Coordinates of C-alpha atoms and ligand atoms in Angstrom, one line a residue:
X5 CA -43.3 -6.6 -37.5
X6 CA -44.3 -5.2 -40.4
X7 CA -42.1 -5.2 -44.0
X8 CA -39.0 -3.8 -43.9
X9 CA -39.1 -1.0 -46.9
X10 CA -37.0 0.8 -48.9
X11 CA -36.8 4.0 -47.0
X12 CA -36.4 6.4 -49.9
X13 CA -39.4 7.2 -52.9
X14 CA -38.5 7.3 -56.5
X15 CA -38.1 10.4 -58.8
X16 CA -36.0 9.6 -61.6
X17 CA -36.4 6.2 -63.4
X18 CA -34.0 4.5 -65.9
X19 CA -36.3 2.3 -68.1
X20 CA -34.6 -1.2 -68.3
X21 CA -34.3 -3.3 -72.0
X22 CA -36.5 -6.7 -71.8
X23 CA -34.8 -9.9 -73.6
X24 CA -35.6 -13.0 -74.5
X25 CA -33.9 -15.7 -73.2
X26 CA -32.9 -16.4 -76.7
X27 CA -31.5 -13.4 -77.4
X28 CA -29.5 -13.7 -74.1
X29 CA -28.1 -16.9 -75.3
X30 CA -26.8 -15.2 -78.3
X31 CA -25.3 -11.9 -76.1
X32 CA -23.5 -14.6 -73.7
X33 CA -21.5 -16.1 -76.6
X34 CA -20.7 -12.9 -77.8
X35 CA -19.4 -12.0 -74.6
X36 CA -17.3 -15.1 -74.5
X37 CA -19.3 -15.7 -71.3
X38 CA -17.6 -13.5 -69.7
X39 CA -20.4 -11.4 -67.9
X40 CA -18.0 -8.3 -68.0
X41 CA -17.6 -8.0 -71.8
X42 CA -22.3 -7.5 -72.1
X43 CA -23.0 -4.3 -73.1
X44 CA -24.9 -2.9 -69.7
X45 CA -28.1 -2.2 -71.5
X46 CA -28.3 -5.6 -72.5
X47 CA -28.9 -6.5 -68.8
X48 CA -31.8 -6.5 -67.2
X49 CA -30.8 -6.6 -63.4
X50 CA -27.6 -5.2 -62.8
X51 CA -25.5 -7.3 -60.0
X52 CA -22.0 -7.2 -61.0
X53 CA -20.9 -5.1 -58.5
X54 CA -21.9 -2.8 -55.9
X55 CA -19.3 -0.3 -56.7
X56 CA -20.3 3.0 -58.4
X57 CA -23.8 1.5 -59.4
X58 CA -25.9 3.4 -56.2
X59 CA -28.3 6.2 -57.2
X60 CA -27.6 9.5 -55.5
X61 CA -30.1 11.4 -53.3
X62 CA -31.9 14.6 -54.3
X63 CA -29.4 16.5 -51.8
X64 CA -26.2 14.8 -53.6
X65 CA -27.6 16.6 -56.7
X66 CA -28.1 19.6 -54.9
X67 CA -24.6 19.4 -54.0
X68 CA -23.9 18.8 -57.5
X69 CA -25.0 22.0 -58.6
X70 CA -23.6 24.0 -55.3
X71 CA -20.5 22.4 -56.8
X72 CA -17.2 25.0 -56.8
X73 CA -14.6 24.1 -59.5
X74 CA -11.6 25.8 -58.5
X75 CA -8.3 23.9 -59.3
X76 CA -7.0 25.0 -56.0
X77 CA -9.1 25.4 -52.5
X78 CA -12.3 24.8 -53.8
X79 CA -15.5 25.1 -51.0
X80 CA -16.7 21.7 -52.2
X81 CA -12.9 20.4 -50.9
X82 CA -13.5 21.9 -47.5
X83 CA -16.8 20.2 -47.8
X84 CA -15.6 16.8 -48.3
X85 CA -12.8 17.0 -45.7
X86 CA -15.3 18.4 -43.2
X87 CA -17.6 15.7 -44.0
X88 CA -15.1 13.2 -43.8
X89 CA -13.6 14.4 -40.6
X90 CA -16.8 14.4 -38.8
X91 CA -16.9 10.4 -39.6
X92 CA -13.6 9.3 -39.5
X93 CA -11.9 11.3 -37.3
X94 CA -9.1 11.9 -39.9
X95 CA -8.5 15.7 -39.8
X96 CA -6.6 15.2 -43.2
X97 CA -8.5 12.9 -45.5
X98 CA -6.8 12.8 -49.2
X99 CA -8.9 12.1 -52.0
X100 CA -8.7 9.8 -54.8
X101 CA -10.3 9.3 -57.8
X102 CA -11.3 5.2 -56.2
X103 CA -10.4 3.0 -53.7
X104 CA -7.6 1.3 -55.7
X105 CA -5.6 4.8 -56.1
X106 CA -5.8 5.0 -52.8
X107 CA -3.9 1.7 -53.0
X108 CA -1.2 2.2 -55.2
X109 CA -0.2 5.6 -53.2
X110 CA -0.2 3.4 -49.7
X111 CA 1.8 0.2 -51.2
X112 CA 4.0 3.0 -53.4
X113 CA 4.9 4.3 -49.9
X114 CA 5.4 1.1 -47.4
X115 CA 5.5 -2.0 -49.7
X116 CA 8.1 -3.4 -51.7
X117 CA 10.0 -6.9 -52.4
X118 CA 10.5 -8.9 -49.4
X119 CA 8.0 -6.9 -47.6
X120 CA 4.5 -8.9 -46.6
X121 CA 1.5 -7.7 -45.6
X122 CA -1.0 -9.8 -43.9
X123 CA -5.0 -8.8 -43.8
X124 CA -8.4 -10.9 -43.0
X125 CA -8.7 -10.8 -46.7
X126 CA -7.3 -8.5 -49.3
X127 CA -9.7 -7.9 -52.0
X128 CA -8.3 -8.4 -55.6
X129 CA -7.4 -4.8 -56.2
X130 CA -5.3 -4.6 -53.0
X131 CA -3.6 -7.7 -53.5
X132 CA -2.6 -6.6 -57.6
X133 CA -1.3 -3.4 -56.1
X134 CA 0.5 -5.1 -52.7
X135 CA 1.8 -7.3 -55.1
X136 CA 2.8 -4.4 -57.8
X137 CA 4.8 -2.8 -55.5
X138 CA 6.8 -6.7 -54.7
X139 CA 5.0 -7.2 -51.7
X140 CA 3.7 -10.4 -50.8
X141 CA -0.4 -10.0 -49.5
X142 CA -1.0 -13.0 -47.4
X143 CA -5.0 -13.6 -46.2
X144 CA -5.3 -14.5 -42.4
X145 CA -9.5 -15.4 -42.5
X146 CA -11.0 -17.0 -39.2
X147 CA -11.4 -21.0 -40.2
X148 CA -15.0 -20.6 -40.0
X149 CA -15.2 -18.0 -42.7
X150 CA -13.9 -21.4 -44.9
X151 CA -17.2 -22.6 -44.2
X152 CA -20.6 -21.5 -46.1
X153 CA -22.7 -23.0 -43.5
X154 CA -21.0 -21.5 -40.6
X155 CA -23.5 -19.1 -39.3
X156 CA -20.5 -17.0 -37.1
X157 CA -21.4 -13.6 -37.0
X158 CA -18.2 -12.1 -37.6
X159 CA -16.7 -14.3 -40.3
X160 CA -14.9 -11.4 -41.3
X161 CA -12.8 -11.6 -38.3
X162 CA -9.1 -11.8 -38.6
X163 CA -7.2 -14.9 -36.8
X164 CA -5.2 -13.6 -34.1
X165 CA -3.3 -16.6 -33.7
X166 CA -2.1 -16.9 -37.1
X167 CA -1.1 -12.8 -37.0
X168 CA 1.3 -14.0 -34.6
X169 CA 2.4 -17.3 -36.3
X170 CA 2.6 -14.5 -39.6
X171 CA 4.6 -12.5 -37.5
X172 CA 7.2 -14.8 -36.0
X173 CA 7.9 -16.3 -39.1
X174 CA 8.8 -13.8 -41.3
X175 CA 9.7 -11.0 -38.3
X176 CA 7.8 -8.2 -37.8
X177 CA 10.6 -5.7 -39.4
X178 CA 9.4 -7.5 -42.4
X179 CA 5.2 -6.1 -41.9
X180 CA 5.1 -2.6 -43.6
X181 CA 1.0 -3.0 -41.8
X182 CA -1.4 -4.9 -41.2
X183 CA -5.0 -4.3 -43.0
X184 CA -8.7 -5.3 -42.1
X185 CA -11.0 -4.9 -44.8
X186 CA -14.4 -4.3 -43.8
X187 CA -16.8 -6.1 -44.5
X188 CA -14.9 -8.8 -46.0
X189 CA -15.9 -8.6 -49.5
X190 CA -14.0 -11.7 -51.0
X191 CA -14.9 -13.8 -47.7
X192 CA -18.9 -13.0 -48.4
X193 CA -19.6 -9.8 -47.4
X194 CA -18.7 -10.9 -43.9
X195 CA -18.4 -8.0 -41.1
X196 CA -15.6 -8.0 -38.8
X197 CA -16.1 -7.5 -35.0
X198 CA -15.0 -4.3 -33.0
X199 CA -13.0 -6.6 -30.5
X200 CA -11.0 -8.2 -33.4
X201 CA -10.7 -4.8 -34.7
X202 CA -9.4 -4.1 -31.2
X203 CA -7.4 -7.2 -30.9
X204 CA -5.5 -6.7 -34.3
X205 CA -4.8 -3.3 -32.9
X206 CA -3.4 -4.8 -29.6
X207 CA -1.3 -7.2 -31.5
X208 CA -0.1 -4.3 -34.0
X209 CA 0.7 -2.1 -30.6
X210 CA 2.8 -4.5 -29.5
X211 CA 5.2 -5.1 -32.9
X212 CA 4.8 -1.1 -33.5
X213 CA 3.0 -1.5 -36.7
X214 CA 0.5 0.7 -38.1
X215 CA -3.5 -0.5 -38.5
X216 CA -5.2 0.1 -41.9
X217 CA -8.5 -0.2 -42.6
X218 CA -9.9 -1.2 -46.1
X219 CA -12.5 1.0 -45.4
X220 CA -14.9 0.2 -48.3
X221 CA -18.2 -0.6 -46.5
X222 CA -17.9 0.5 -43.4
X223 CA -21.1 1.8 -42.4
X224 CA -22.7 -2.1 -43.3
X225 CA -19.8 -3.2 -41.2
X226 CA -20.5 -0.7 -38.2
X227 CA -24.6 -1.8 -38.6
X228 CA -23.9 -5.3 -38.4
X229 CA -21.3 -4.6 -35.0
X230 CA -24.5 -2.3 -33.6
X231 CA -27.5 -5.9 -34.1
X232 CA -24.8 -8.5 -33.6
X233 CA -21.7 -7.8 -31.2
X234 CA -22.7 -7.9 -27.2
X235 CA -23.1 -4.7 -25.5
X236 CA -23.5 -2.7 -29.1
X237 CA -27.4 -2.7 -29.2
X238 CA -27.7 0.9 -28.2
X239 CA -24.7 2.8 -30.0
X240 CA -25.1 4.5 -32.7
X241 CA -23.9 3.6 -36.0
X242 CA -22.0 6.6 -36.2
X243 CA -20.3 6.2 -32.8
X244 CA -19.1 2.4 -33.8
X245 CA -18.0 3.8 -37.0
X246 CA -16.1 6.4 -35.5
X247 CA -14.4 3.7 -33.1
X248 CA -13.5 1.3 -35.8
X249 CA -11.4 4.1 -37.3
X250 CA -10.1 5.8 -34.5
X251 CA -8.1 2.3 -33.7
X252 CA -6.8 2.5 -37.2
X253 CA -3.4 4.8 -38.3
X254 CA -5.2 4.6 -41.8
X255 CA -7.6 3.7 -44.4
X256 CA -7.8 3.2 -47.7
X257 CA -11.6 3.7 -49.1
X258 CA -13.7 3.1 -52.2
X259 CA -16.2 5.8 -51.9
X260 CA -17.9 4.2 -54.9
X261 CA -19.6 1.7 -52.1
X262 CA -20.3 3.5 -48.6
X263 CA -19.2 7.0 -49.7
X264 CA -22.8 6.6 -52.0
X265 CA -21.1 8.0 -55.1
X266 CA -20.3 7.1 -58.3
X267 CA -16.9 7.8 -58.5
X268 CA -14.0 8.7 -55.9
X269 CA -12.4 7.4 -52.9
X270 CA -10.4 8.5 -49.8
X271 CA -6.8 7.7 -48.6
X272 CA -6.6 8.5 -44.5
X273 CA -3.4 8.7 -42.9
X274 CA -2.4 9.8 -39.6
X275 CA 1.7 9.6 -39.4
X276 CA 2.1 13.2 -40.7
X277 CA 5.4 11.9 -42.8
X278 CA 3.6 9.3 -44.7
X279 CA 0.6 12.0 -45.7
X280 CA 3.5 14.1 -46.5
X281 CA 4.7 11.8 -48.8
X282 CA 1.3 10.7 -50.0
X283 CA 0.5 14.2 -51.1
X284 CA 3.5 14.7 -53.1
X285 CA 2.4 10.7 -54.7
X286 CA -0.9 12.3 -55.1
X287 CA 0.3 15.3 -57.1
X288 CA 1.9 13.2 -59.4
X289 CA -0.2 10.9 -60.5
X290 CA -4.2 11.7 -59.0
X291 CA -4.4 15.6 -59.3
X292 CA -3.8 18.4 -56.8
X293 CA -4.5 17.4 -53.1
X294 CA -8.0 19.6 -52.8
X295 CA -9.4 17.6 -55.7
X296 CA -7.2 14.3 -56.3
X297 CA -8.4 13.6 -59.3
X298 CA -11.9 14.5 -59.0
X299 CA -14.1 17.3 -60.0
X300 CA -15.9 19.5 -57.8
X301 CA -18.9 17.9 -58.2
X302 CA -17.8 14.4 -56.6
X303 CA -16.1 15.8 -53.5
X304 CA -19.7 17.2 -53.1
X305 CA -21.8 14.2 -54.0
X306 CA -19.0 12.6 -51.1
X307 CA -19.7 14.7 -48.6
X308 CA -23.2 14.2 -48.5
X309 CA -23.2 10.2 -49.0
X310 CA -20.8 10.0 -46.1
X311 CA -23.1 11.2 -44.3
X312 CA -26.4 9.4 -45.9
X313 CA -24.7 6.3 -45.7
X314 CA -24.3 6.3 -41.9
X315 CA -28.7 6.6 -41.2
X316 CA -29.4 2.9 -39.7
X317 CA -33.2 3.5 -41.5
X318 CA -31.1 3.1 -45.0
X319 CA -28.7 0.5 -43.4
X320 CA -31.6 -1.3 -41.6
X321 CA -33.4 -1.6 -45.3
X322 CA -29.9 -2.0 -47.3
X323 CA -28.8 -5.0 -44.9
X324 CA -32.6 -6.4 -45.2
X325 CA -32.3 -6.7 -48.9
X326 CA -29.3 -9.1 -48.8
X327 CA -31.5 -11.3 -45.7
X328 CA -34.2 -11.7 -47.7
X329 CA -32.7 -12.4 -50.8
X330 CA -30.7 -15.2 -49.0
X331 CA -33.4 -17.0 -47.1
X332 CA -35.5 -17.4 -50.1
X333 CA -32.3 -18.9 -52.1
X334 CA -31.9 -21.1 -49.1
X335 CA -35.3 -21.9 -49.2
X336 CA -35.2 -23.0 -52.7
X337 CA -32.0 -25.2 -52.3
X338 CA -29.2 -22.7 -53.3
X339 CA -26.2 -22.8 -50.8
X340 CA -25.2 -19.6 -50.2
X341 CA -22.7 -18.5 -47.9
X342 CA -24.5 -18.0 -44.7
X343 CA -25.1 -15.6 -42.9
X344 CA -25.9 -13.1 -45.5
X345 CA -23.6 -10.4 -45.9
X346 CA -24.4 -6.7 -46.4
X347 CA -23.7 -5.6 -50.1
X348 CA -24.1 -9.0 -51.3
X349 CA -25.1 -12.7 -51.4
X350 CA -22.6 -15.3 -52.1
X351 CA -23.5 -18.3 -54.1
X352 CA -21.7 -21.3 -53.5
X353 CA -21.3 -22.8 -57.0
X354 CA -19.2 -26.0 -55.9
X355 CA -22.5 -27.0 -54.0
X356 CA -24.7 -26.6 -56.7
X357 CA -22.7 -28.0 -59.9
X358 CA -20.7 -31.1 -58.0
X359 CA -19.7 -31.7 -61.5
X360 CA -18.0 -29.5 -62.5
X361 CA -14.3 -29.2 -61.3
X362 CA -12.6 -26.0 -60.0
X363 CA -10.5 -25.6 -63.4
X364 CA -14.0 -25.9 -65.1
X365 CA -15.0 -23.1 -63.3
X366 CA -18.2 -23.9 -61.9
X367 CA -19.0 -20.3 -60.6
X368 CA -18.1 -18.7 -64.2
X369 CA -21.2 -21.4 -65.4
X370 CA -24.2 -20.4 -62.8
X371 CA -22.8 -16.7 -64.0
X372 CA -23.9 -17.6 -67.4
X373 CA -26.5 -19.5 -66.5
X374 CA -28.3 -16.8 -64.5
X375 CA -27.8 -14.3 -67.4
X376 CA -29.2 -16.9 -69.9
X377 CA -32.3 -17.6 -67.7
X378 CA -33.0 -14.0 -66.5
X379 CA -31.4 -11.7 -68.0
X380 CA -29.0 -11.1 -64.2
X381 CA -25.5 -10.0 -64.5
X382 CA -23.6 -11.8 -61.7
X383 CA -19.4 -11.8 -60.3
X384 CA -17.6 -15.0 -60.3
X385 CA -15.4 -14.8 -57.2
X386 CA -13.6 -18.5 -57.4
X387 CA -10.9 -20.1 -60.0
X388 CA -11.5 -17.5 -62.7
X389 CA -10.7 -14.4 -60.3
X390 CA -7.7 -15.9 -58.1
X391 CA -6.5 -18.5 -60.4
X392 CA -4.3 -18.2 -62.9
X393 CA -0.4 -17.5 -62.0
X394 CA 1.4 -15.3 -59.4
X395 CA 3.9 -12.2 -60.9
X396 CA 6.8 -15.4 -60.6
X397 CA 5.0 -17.2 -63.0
X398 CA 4.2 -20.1 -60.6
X399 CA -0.3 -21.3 -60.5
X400 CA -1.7 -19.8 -57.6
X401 CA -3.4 -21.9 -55.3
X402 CA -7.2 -23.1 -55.7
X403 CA -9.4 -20.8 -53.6
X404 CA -10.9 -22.4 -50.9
X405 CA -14.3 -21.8 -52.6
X406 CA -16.5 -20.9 -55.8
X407 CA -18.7 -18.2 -55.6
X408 CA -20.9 -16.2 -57.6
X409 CA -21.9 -12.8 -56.0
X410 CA -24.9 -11.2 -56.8
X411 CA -23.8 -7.7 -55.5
X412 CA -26.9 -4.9 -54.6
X413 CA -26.4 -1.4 -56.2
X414 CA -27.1 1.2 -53.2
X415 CA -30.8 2.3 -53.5
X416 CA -31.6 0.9 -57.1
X417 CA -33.7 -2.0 -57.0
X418 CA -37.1 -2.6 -55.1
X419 CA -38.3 -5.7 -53.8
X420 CA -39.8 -6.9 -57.0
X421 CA -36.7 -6.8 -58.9
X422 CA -35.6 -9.3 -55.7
X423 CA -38.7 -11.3 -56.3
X424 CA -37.6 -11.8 -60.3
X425 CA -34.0 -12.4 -59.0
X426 CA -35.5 -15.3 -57.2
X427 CA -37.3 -16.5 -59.7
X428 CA -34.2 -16.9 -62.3
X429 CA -32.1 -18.5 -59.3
X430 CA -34.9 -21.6 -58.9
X431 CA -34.8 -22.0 -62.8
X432 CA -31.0 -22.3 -62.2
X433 CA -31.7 -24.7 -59.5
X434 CA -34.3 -26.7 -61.6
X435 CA -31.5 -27.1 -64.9
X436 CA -28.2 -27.0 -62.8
X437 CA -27.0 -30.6 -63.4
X438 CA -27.2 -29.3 -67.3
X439 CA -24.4 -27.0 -66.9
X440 CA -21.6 -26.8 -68.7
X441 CA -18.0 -26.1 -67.3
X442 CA -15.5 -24.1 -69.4
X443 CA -12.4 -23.4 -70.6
X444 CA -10.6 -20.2 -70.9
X445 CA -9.5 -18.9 -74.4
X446 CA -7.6 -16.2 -73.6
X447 CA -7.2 -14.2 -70.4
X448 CA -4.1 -11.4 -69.2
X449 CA -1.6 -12.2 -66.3
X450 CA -3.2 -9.8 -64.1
X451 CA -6.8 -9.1 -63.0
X452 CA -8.0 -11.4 -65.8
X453 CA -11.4 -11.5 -64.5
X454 CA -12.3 -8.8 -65.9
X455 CA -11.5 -9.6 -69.9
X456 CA -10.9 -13.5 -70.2
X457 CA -12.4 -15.3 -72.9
X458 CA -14.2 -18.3 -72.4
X459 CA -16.0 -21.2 -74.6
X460 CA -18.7 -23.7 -73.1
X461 CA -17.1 -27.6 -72.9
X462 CA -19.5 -29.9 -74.7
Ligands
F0G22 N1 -11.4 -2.8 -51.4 C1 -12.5 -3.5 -51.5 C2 -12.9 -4.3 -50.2 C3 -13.3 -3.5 -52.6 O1 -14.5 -4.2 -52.6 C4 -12.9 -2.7 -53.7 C5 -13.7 -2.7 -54.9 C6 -11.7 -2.0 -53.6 C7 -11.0 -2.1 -52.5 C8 -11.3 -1.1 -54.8 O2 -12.0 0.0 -54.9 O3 -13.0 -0.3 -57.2 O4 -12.9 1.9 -56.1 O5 -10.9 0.9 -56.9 N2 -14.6 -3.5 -55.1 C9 -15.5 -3.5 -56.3 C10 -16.4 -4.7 -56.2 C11 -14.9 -3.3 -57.6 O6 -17.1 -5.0 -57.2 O7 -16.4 -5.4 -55.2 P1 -12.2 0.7 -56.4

């Protein structure tokens, strides 16, 4: 077997600023090490987030130039909805400027105080908006996706059992929908099988509520269904991907991560009503429904990325990155959650400083620690991004663990950049009972994530 490469040759370049590590020390403080608040070009590798970060192909720039600007009825509309059609099935697709307009349109429409909405796991945008509207967004994970080390290869999968318990409880009258994210983004980049897609459909069929897909990555999703589920081996990806959506009534999508672009997302619906009243929501607040708060150029770059994103040589090397970045953290001691996922590797920070408590924030310090040592923008996904309080005012409850995601922009970095990656993660390893916990300064109610303030306990 020879080395799995990136399937793709490079013909822009970005030239990337080289720091010292003393020079990072100084940007971390005044970024109140909070990884979000660097200036970009003071980062050497970029893996905040997967979102919006991918580099287009030479045909999306084509497309960019083909671009038609019209306000109204634009070809590179028709172009998008063609191309969106062809992958989804939805003969209707609305865009949106990103995944979380999408969001607020959908929970606008069917959410709402008393209402509860039950998913695998709701990613932090979905839950802010669910819980916007007075909604309650309650996470249903399979137990093993609790546990790094479990090596299930669906951990994305939602627990039937507790759908029903869900349901029972608080009556199904009470369920606006149901939503599956694919993959699992908070959970690890974890994929979700097409028979719990199936079975989540099954239980929705009989309660008469409506399937939504979180849509985000669905071609990793469909690539990990196609090596992993039995009986999947020969489909194509395209066919599973057409199957996870044509058991869903709707999807909400970030085109910023499988869409390839750097901007723009997708709401499906297939109740003609609720598009009805979506395109009026649309109108309002997004942009007319042939451009939704886009320019020409993006529906363009979408159409073609839909379609890029959906070639199993890209997922096969896209998929391969996040395997080989985990097996050599693995090797050198780092727990990760296991198995890899596909836009991302998941490190689990409670395993690596013991010492430092949850309200410490032990992912927030191997976030800083990995910038200090290499330069690596990282995501804390622990205490810092789902503590705090809910809208009520009452603490939320501790996440079940603390991560630090190290997320892969589509198509950016080679194998070397992995290689370096690697080489900043043992140095974390060799100086990790020397980190410091922290304390937060100052943080908003809401998303505060992405602006707290922190300082380094002694
Ligand atoms: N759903 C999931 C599963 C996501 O991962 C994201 C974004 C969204 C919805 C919202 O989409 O950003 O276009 O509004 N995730 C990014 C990330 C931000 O870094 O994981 P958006």
């Amino acid at each position: 077997m020879k080395t799995i490469i990136e399937p793709f040759r490079i013909k822009v370049v970005e030239p990337i600023k080289m720091t010292t590590a003393a020079q990072r020390d100084a940007l971390l403080r005044r970024a109140h090490f909070n990884t979000f608040l660097l200036a970009a070009q003071d980062v050497l590798i970029d893996l905040l987030t997967d979102s919006g970060t991918g580099a287009m192909s030479a045909e999306q720039w084509a497309g960019i130039m083909r671009a038609d600007e019209s306000y109204a009825g634009a070809v590179s509309f028709f172009r998008f909805r063609d191309s969106v059609k062809d992958i989804t099935g939805f003969a209707n697709p609305l865009p949106t400027h990103q995944g979380r307009a999408s969001e607020r349109i959908l929970f606008e429409l069917v959410g709402g105080t008393g209402k509860v909405v039950p998913a695998n796991a709701h990613f932090d945008t979905t839950r802010a908006n669910c819980e916007h509207s007075g909604a309650q967004a309650v996470n249903l994970p399979i137990p093993e996706a609790r546990d790094p080390r479990s090596r299930h290869p669906f951990k994305g999968n939602l627990d039937i059992a507790a759908l029903e318990a869900l349901l029972a409880e608080v009556g199904p009258e009470n369920v606006p929908l149901v939503i599956v994210t694919v993959t699992n983004n908070t959970g690890g980049g974890q994929p979700v099988s097409l028979e719990n897609i199936r079975a989540v459909r099954a239980v929705c069929d009989r309660y008469k509520l409506p399937l939504f897909l979180d849509a985000c990555r669905f071609a990793e999703n469909a690539w990990f269904i196609k090596q992993r589920e039995p009986g999947m081996s020969n489909r194509s990806v395209r066919s599973i991907v057409r199957e996870m959506f044509d058991l869903a009534d709707g999807a909400t999508i970030s085109a910023k991560k499988d869409g390839m672009v750097n901007i723009g997302g997708v709401l499906l619906l297939r109740d003609p009503t609720l598009l009805q009243r979506a395109s009026e929501l649309l109108i309002l607040t997004e942009g007319y429904v042939t451009y939704g708060g886009l320019a020409g150029r993006d529906l363009e770059a979408m159409a073609q990325g839909f379609q890029e994103v959906v070639e199993e040589d890209y997922l096969e090397y896209r998929v391969r990155t996040a395997e080989y970045l985990g097996e050599r953290l693995l090797q050198a001691g780092i727990q990760i959650i296991e198995p890899p996922g596909g836009h991302a590797i998941y490190i689990d920070a409670r395993h690596l400083c013991p010492h430092i408590p949850p309200h410490q924030f032990p992912g927030q310090a191997v976030v800083a620690a990995l910038y200090r040592s290499g330069g690596i923008r990282s995501c804390e996904i622990g205490s810092v991004m789902f503590g705090g309080t809910t809208p009520d005012g009452s603490p939320r409850p501790a996440p079940a663990m603390e991560l630090v995601r190290l997320a892969f922009p589509r198509r950016v970095y080679t194998q070397s950049h992995f290689d370096y990656v690697i080489e900043a993660a043992q140095e974390v390893f060799a100086i990790r009972h020397g980190l410091k916990g922290l304390r937060i300064v100052e943080a908003p109610p809401v998303l505060r994530h992405f602006t707290a303030q922190f300082e380094e306990l002694a």
